[in-house]
Short mmCIF file of C-alpha atoms and ligand atoms in Angstrom, two decimals:
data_model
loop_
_atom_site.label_atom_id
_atom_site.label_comp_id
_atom_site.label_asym_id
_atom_site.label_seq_id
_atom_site.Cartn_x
_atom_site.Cartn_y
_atom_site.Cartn_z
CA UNK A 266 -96.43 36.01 -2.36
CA UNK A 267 -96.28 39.61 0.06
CA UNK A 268 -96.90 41.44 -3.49
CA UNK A 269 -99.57 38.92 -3.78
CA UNK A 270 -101.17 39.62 -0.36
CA UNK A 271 -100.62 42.98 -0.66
CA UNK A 272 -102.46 43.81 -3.51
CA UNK A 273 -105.48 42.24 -2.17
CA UNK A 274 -105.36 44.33 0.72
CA UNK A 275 -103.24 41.91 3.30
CA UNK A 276 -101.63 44.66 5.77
CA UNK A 277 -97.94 44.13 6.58
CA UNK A 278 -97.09 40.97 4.42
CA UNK A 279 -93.79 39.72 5.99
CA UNK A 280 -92.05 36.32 5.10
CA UNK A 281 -92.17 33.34 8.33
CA UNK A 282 -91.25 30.56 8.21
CA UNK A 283 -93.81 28.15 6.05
CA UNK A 284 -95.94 31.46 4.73
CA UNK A 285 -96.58 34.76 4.80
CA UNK A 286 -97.92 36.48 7.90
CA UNK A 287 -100.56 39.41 7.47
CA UNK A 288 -103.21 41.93 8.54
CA UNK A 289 -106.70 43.01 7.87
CA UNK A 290 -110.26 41.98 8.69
CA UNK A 291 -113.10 39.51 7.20
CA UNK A 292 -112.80 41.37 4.08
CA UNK A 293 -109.60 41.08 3.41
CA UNK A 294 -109.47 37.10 4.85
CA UNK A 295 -112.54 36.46 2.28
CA UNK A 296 -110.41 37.86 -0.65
CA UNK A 297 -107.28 36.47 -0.11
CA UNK A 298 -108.94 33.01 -0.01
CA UNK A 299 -110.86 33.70 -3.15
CA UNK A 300 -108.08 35.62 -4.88
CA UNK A 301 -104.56 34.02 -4.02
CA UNK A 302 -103.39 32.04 -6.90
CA UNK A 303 -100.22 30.67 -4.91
CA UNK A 304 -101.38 30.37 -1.46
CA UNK A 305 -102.06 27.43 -0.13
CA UNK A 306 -104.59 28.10 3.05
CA UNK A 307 -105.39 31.61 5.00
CA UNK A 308 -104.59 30.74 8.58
CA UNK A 309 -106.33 32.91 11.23
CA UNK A 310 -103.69 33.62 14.22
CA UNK A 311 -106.03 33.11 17.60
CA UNK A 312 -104.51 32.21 20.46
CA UNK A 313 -100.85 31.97 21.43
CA UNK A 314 -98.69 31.14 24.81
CA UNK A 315 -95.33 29.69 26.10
CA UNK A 316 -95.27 25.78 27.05
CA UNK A 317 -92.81 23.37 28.32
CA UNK A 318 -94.92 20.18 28.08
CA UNK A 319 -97.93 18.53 27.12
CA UNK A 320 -99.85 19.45 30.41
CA UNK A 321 -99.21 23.08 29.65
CA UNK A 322 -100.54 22.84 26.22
CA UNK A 323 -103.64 21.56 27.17
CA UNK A 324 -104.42 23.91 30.28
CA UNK A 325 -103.74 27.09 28.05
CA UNK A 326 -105.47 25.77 25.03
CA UNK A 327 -108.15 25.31 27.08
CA UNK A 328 -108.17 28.79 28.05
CA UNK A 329 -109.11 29.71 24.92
CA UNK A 330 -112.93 30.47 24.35
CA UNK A 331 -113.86 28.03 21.27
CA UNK A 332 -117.64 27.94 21.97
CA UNK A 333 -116.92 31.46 20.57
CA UNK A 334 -116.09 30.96 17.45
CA UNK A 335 -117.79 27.73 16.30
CA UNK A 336 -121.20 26.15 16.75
CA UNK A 337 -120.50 22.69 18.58
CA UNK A 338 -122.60 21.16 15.88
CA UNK A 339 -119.28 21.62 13.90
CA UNK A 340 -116.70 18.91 13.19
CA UNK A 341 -113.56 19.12 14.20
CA UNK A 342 -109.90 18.00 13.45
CA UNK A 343 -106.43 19.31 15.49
CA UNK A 344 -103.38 19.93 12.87
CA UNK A 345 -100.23 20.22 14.99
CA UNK A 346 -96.45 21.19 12.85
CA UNK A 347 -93.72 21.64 14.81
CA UNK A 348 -89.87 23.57 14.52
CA UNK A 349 -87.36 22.95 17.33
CA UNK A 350 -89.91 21.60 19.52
CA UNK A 351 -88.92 19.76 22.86
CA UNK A 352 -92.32 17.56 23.05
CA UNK A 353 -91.29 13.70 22.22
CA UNK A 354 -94.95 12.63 20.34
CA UNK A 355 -96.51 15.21 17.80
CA UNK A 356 -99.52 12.86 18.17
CA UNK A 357 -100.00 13.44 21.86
CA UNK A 358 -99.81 17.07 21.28
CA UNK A 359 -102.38 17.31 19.21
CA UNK A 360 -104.85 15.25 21.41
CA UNK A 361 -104.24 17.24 24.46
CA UNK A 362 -105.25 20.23 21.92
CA UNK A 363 -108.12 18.33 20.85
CA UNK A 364 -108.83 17.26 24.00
CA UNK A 365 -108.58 21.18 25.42
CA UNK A 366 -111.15 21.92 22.54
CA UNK A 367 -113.72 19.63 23.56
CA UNK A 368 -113.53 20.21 26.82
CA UNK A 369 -113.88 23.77 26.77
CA UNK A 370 -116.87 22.99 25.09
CA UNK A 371 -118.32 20.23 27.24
CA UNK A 372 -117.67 22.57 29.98
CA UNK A 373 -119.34 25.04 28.91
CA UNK A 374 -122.52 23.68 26.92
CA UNK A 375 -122.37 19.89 28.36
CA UNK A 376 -121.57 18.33 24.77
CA UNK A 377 -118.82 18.39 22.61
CA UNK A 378 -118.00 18.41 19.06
CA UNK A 379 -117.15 15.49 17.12
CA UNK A 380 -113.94 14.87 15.32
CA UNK A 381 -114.02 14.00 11.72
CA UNK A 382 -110.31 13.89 10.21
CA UNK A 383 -111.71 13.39 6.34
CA UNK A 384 -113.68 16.37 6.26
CA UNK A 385 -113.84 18.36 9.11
CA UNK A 386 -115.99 21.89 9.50
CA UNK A 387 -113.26 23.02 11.21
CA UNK A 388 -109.91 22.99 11.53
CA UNK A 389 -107.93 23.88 14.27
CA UNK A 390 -103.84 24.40 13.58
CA UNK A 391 -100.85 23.94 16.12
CA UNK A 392 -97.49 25.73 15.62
CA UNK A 393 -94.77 24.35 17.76
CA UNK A 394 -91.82 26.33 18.84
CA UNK A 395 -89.33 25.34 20.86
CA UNK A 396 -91.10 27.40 23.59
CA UNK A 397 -94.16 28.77 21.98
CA UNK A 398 -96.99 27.34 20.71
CA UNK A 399 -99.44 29.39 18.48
CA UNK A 400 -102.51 28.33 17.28
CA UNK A 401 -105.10 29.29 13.95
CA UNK A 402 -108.41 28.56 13.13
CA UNK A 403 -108.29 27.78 9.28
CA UNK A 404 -110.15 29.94 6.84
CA UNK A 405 -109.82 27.85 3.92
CA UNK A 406 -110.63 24.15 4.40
CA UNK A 407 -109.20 22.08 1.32
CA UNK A 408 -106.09 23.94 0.54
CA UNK A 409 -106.21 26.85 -1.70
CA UNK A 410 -105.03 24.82 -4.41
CA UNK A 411 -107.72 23.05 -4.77
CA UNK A 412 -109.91 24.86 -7.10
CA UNK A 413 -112.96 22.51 -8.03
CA UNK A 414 -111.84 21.92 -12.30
CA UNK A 415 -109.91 19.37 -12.02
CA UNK A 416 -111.67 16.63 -13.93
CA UNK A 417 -109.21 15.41 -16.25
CA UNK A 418 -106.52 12.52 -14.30
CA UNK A 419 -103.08 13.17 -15.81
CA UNK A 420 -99.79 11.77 -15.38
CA UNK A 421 -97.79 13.65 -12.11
CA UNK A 422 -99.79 17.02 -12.41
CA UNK A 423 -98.88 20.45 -10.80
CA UNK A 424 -100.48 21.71 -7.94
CA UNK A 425 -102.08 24.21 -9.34
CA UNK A 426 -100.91 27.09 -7.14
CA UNK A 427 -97.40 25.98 -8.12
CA UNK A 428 -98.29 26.32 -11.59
CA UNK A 429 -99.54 29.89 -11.33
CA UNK A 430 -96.61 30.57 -9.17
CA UNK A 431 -94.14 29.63 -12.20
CA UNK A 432 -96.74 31.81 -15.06
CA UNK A 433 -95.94 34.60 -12.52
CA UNK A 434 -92.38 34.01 -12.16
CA UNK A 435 -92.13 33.82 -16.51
CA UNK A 436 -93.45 37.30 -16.35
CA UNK A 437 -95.61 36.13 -19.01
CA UNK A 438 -98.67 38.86 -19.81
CA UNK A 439 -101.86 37.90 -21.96
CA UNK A 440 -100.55 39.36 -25.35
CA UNK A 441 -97.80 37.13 -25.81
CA UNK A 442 -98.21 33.83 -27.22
CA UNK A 443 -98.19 30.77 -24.23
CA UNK A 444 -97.13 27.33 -25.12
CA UNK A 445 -96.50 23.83 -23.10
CA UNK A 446 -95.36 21.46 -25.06
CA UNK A 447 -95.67 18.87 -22.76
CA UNK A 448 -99.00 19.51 -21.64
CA UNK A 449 -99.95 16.92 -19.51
CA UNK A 450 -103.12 17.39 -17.74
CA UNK A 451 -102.91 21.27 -18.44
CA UNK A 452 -102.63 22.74 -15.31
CA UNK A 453 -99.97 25.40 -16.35
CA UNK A 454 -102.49 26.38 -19.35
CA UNK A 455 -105.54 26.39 -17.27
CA UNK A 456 -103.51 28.74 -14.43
CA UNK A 457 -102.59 31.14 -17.39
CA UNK A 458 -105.48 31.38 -18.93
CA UNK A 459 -107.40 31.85 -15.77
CA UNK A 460 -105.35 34.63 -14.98
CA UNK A 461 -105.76 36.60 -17.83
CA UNK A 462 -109.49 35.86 -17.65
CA UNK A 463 -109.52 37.79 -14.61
CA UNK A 464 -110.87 34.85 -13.44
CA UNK A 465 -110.96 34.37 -9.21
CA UNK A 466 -109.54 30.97 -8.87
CA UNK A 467 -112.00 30.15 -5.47
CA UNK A 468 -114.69 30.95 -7.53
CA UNK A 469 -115.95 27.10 -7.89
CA UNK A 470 -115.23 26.46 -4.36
CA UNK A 471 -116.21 26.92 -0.53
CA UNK A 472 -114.38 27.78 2.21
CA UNK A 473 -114.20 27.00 5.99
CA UNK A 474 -114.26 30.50 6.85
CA UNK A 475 -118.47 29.92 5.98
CA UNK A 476 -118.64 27.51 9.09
CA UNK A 477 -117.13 30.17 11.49
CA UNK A 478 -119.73 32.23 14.21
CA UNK A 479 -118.08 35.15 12.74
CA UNK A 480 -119.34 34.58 8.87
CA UNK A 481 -120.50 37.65 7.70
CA UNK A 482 -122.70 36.40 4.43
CA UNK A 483 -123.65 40.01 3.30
CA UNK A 484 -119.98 40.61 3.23
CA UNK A 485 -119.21 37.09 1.28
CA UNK A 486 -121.46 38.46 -1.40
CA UNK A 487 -119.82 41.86 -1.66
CA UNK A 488 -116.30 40.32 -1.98
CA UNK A 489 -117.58 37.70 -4.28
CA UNK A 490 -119.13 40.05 -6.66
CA UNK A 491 -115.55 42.15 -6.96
CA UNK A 492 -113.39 41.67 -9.86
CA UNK A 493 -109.46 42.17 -9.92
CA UNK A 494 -107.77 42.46 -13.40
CA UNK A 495 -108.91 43.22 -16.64
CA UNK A 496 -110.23 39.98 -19.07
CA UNK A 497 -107.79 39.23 -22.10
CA UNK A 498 -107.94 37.01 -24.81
CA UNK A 499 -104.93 35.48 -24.73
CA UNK A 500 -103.62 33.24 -27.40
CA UNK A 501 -102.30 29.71 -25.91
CA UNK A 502 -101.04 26.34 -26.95
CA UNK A 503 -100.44 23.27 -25.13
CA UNK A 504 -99.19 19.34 -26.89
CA UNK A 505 -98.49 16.53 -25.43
CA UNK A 506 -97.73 13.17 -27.09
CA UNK A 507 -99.91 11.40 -25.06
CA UNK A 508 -103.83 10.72 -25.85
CA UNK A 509 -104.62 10.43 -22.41
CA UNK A 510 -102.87 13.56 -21.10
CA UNK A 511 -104.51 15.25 -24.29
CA UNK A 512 -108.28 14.27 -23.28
CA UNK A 513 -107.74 15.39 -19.50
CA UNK A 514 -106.37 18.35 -20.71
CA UNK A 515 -109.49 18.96 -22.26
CA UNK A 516 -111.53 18.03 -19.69
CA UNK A 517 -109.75 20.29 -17.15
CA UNK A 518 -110.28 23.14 -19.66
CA UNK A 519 -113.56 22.81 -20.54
CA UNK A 520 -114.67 22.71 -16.26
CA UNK A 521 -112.64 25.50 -15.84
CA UNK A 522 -114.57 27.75 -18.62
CA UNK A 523 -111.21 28.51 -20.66
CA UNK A 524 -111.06 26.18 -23.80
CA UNK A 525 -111.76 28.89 -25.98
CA UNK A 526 -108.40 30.19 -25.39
CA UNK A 527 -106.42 27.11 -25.79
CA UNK A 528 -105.46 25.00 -29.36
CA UNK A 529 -104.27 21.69 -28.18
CA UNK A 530 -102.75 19.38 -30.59
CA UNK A 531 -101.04 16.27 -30.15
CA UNK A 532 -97.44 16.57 -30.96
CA UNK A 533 -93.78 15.59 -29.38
CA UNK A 534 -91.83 18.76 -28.42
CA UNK A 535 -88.65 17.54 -30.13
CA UNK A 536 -90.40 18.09 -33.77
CA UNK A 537 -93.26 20.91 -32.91
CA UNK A 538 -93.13 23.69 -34.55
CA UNK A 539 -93.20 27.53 -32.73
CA UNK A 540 -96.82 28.85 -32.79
CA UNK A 541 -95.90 32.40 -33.37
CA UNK A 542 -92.77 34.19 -34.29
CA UNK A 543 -91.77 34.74 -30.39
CA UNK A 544 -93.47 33.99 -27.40
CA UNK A 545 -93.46 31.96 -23.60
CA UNK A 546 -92.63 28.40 -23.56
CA UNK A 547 -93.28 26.68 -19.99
CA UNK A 548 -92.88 22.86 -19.30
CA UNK A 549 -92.59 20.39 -17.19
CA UNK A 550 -90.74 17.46 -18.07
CA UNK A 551 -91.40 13.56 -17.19
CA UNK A 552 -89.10 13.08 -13.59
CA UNK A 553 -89.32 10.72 -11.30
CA UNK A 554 -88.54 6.41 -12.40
CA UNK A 555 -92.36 6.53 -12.76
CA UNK A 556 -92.09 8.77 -15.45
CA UNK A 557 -88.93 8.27 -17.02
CA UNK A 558 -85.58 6.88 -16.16
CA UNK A 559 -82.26 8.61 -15.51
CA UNK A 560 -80.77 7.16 -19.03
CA UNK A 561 -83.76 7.99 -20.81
CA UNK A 562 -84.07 11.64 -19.46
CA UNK A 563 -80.50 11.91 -20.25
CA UNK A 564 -80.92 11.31 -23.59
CA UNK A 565 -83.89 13.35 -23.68
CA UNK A 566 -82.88 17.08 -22.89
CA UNK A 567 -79.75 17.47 -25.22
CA UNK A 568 -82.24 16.40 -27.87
CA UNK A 569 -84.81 19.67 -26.24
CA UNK A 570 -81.80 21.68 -26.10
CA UNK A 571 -81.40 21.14 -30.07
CA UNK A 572 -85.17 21.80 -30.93
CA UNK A 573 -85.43 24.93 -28.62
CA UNK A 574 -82.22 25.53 -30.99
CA UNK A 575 -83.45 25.16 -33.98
CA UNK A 576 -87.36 26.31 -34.16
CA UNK A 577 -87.74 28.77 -31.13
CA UNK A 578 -85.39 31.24 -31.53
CA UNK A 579 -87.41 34.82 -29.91
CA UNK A 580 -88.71 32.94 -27.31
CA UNK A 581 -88.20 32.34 -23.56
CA UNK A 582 -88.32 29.21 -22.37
CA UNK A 583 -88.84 27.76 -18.80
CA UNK A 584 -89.12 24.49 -17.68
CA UNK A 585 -89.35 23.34 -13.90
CA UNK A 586 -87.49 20.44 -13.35
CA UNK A 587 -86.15 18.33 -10.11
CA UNK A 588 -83.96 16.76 -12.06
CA UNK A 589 -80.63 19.36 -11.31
CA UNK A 590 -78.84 18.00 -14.31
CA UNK A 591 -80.93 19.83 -16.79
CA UNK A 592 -78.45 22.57 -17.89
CA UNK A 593 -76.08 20.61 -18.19
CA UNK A 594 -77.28 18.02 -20.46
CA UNK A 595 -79.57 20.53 -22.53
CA UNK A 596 -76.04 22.47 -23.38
CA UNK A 597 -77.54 25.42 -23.25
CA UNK A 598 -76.81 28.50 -20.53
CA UNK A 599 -79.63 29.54 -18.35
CA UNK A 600 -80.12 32.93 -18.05
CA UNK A 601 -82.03 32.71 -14.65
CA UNK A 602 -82.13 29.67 -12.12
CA UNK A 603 -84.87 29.55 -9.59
CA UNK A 604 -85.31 27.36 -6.97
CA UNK A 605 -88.71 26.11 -6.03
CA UNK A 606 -90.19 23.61 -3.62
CA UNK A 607 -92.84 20.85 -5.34
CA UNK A 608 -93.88 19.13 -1.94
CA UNK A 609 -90.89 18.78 -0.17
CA UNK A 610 -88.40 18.20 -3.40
CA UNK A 611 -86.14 21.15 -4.58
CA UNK A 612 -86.79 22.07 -7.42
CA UNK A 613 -85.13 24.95 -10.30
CA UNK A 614 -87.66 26.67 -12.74
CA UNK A 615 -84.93 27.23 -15.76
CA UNK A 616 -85.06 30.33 -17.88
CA UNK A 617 -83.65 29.98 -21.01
CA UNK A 618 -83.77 32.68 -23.79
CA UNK A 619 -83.28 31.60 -27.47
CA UNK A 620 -82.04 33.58 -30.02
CA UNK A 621 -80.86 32.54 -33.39
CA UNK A 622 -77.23 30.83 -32.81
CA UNK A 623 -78.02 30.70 -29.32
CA UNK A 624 -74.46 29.85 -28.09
CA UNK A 625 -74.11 26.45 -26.58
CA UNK A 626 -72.24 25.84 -23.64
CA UNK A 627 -68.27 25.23 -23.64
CA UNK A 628 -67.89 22.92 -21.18
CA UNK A 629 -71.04 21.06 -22.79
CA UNK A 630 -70.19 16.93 -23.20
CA UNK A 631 -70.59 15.57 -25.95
C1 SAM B 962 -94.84 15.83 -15.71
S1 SAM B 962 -96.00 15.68 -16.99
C2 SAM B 962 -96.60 17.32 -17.19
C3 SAM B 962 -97.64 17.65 -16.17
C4 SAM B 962 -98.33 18.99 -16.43
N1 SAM B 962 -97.43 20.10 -16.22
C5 SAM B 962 -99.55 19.10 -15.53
O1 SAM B 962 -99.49 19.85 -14.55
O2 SAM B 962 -100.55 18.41 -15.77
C6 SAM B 962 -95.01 15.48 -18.40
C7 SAM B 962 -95.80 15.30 -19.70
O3 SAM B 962 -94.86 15.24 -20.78
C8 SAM B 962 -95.42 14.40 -21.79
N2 SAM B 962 -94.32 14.02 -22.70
C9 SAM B 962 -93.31 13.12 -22.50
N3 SAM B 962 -92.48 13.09 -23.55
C10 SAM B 962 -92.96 14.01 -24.45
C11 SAM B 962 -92.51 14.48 -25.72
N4 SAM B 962 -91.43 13.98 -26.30
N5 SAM B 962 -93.25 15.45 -26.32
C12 SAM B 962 -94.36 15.94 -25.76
N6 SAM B 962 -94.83 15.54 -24.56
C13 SAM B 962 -94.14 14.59 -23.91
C14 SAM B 962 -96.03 13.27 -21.02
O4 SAM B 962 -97.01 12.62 -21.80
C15 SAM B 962 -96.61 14.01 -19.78
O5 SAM B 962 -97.96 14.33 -20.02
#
């Protein structure tokens, strides 16, 4: 994520906890929000002070000049996360902020903004220490990973920042040959393939940063009209056994522009044939009683294990799982194991590199 930030200009990218905190002006806010493929929301830093209850929170949030920074004729909604923090009700806190809000603006202009919590102009965040509270006005809106192709409903989809967080993490680059097997709706495909489009993923979108007083629409255009990477035509493949799953992928490729660049076939991944002689494999398997059960999953990935075996020898395969008894029951040794968050369930993104008589495991059970 820093090298992320970084290389679209974000000053002093430093890990915190829940992001990544950095510099620079409109410019740079405008392009992370169009550019970042694994953000989820650009979070502008505004105001911050030390509280030991409610009362305090609203007297120094109050302090703040909102009038300044948004139009009254905005709506509104408070967003208050907390680590370590004394106060008893999260609720409460945030509707002494919102409170402190509105009143700052009644105060000054005799009416207030309302609150809409569906869709809200703007959004105000809360960041609850156990001693400090800090607060943002949101530059994004929807989160980041919400890119406007989705059209296609699949089974248990990626987020689709996740997605291009794991195509990153493969190290996979346009000339190699891309496959999911287990396609679902496509999001891993339609991540790729964006990416080595050269493709901004905010492009369909807007973005709460157009609501602010501070929108600077000659300087929206500029940073709109910018392009970051070169376009490749990459070569990818994506199956899925089910009909469904294969008509939203197609949907969700199509709205996205990229179907040109993707074959789609149906097919299950335990008899598929390799597309090319070596290549990327990425997947994500069924998880979750919805999708699967234990038994079934169990006798699922030693059968995976034996057709990675057998037809994809020169490739590297990766598939993100929750389910932590993957290596084991695919017998076969992962070269890397990297943990991941989906929501708030650990997850492992598995690399596995086949090569002919890929070794399987000793301790494997039979
Ligand atoms: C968790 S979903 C994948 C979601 C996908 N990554 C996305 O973001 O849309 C798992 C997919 O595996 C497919 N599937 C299950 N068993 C399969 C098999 N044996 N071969 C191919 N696909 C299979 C299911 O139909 C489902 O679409």
């Amino acid at each position: 994520m820093q090298k992320e930030i970084s290389s679209l200009g974000g000053e002093n990218p430093v890990v915190v906890p829940g992001g990544v905190a950095f510099g620079g002006g409109w410019e740079v806010c405008y392009r992370v929000n169009l550019w970042s493929r694994i953000a989820s929301r650009v979070l502008w830093q505004v105001h911050a002070f030390s509280y030991a209850n409610e009362m305090d929170i609203y007297e120094k949030a109050k302090r703040f000049d909102w009038p300044r920074f948004f139009a009254v004729e905005r709506t509104l909604r408070v967003n208050v996360t907390a680590q370590k923090s004394p106060l008893k009700s999260l609720e409460f806190a945030t509707l002494r902020i919102k409170d402190a809000v509105c009143d700052r603006f009644r105060d000054a202009l005799g009416k207030r903004p309302s609150i809409d919590r569906a869709n809200p102009d703007v959004r105000v965040h809360a960041f609850l220490e156990s001693s400090r509270a800090t607060l943002y006005l949101d530059t994004s809106g929807e989160p980041l990973f919400k890119r406007g192709w989705r059209a296609g409903a699949a089974d248990a989809p990626l987020r689709e920042n996740l997605a291009a967080g794991i195509i990153m993490l493969t190290g996979w680059q346009p000339e190699d040959a891309l496959l999911d097997p287990m396609c679902g709706g496509a999001t891993l495909l339609v991540e790729a393939a964006a990416m080595a489009r050269g493709r901004a993923p905010g492009a369909k979108r807007h973005f709460a940063f157009e609501k602010l007083a501070a929108f600077d629409a000659a300087l929206w255009e500029r940073v709109k009209h910018e392009t970051h990477g070169s376009e490749s035509s990459p070569t990818l493949h994506g199956s899925d056994t089910d009909p469904k799953a294969l008509n939203a992928a197609r949907r969700n490729l199509a709205e996205a522009g990229v179907e040109r660049w993707v074959e789609l076939e149906r097919a299950d991944v335990l008899e598929r044939p390799a597309p090319a002689a070596s290549g990327v494999m990425v997947m994500n398997p069924p998880y979750g009683e919805r999708m699967g059960s234990p038994e079934e999953l169990a006798r699922f990935y030693p059968r995976l294990g034996d057709a990675l075996k057998q037809r994809f020898a020169g490739w590297r395969c990766y598939i993100f799982t929750a389910d932590l008894r993957l290596p084991k029951l695919i017998r076969l040794q992962p070269s890397r194991r990297i943990p991941l968050w989906n929501g708030a369930l650990e997850c492992r993104l598995y690399e596995f590199e086949i090569v002919a008589g890929t070794h399987r495991k000793k301790s494997a059970p039979a």
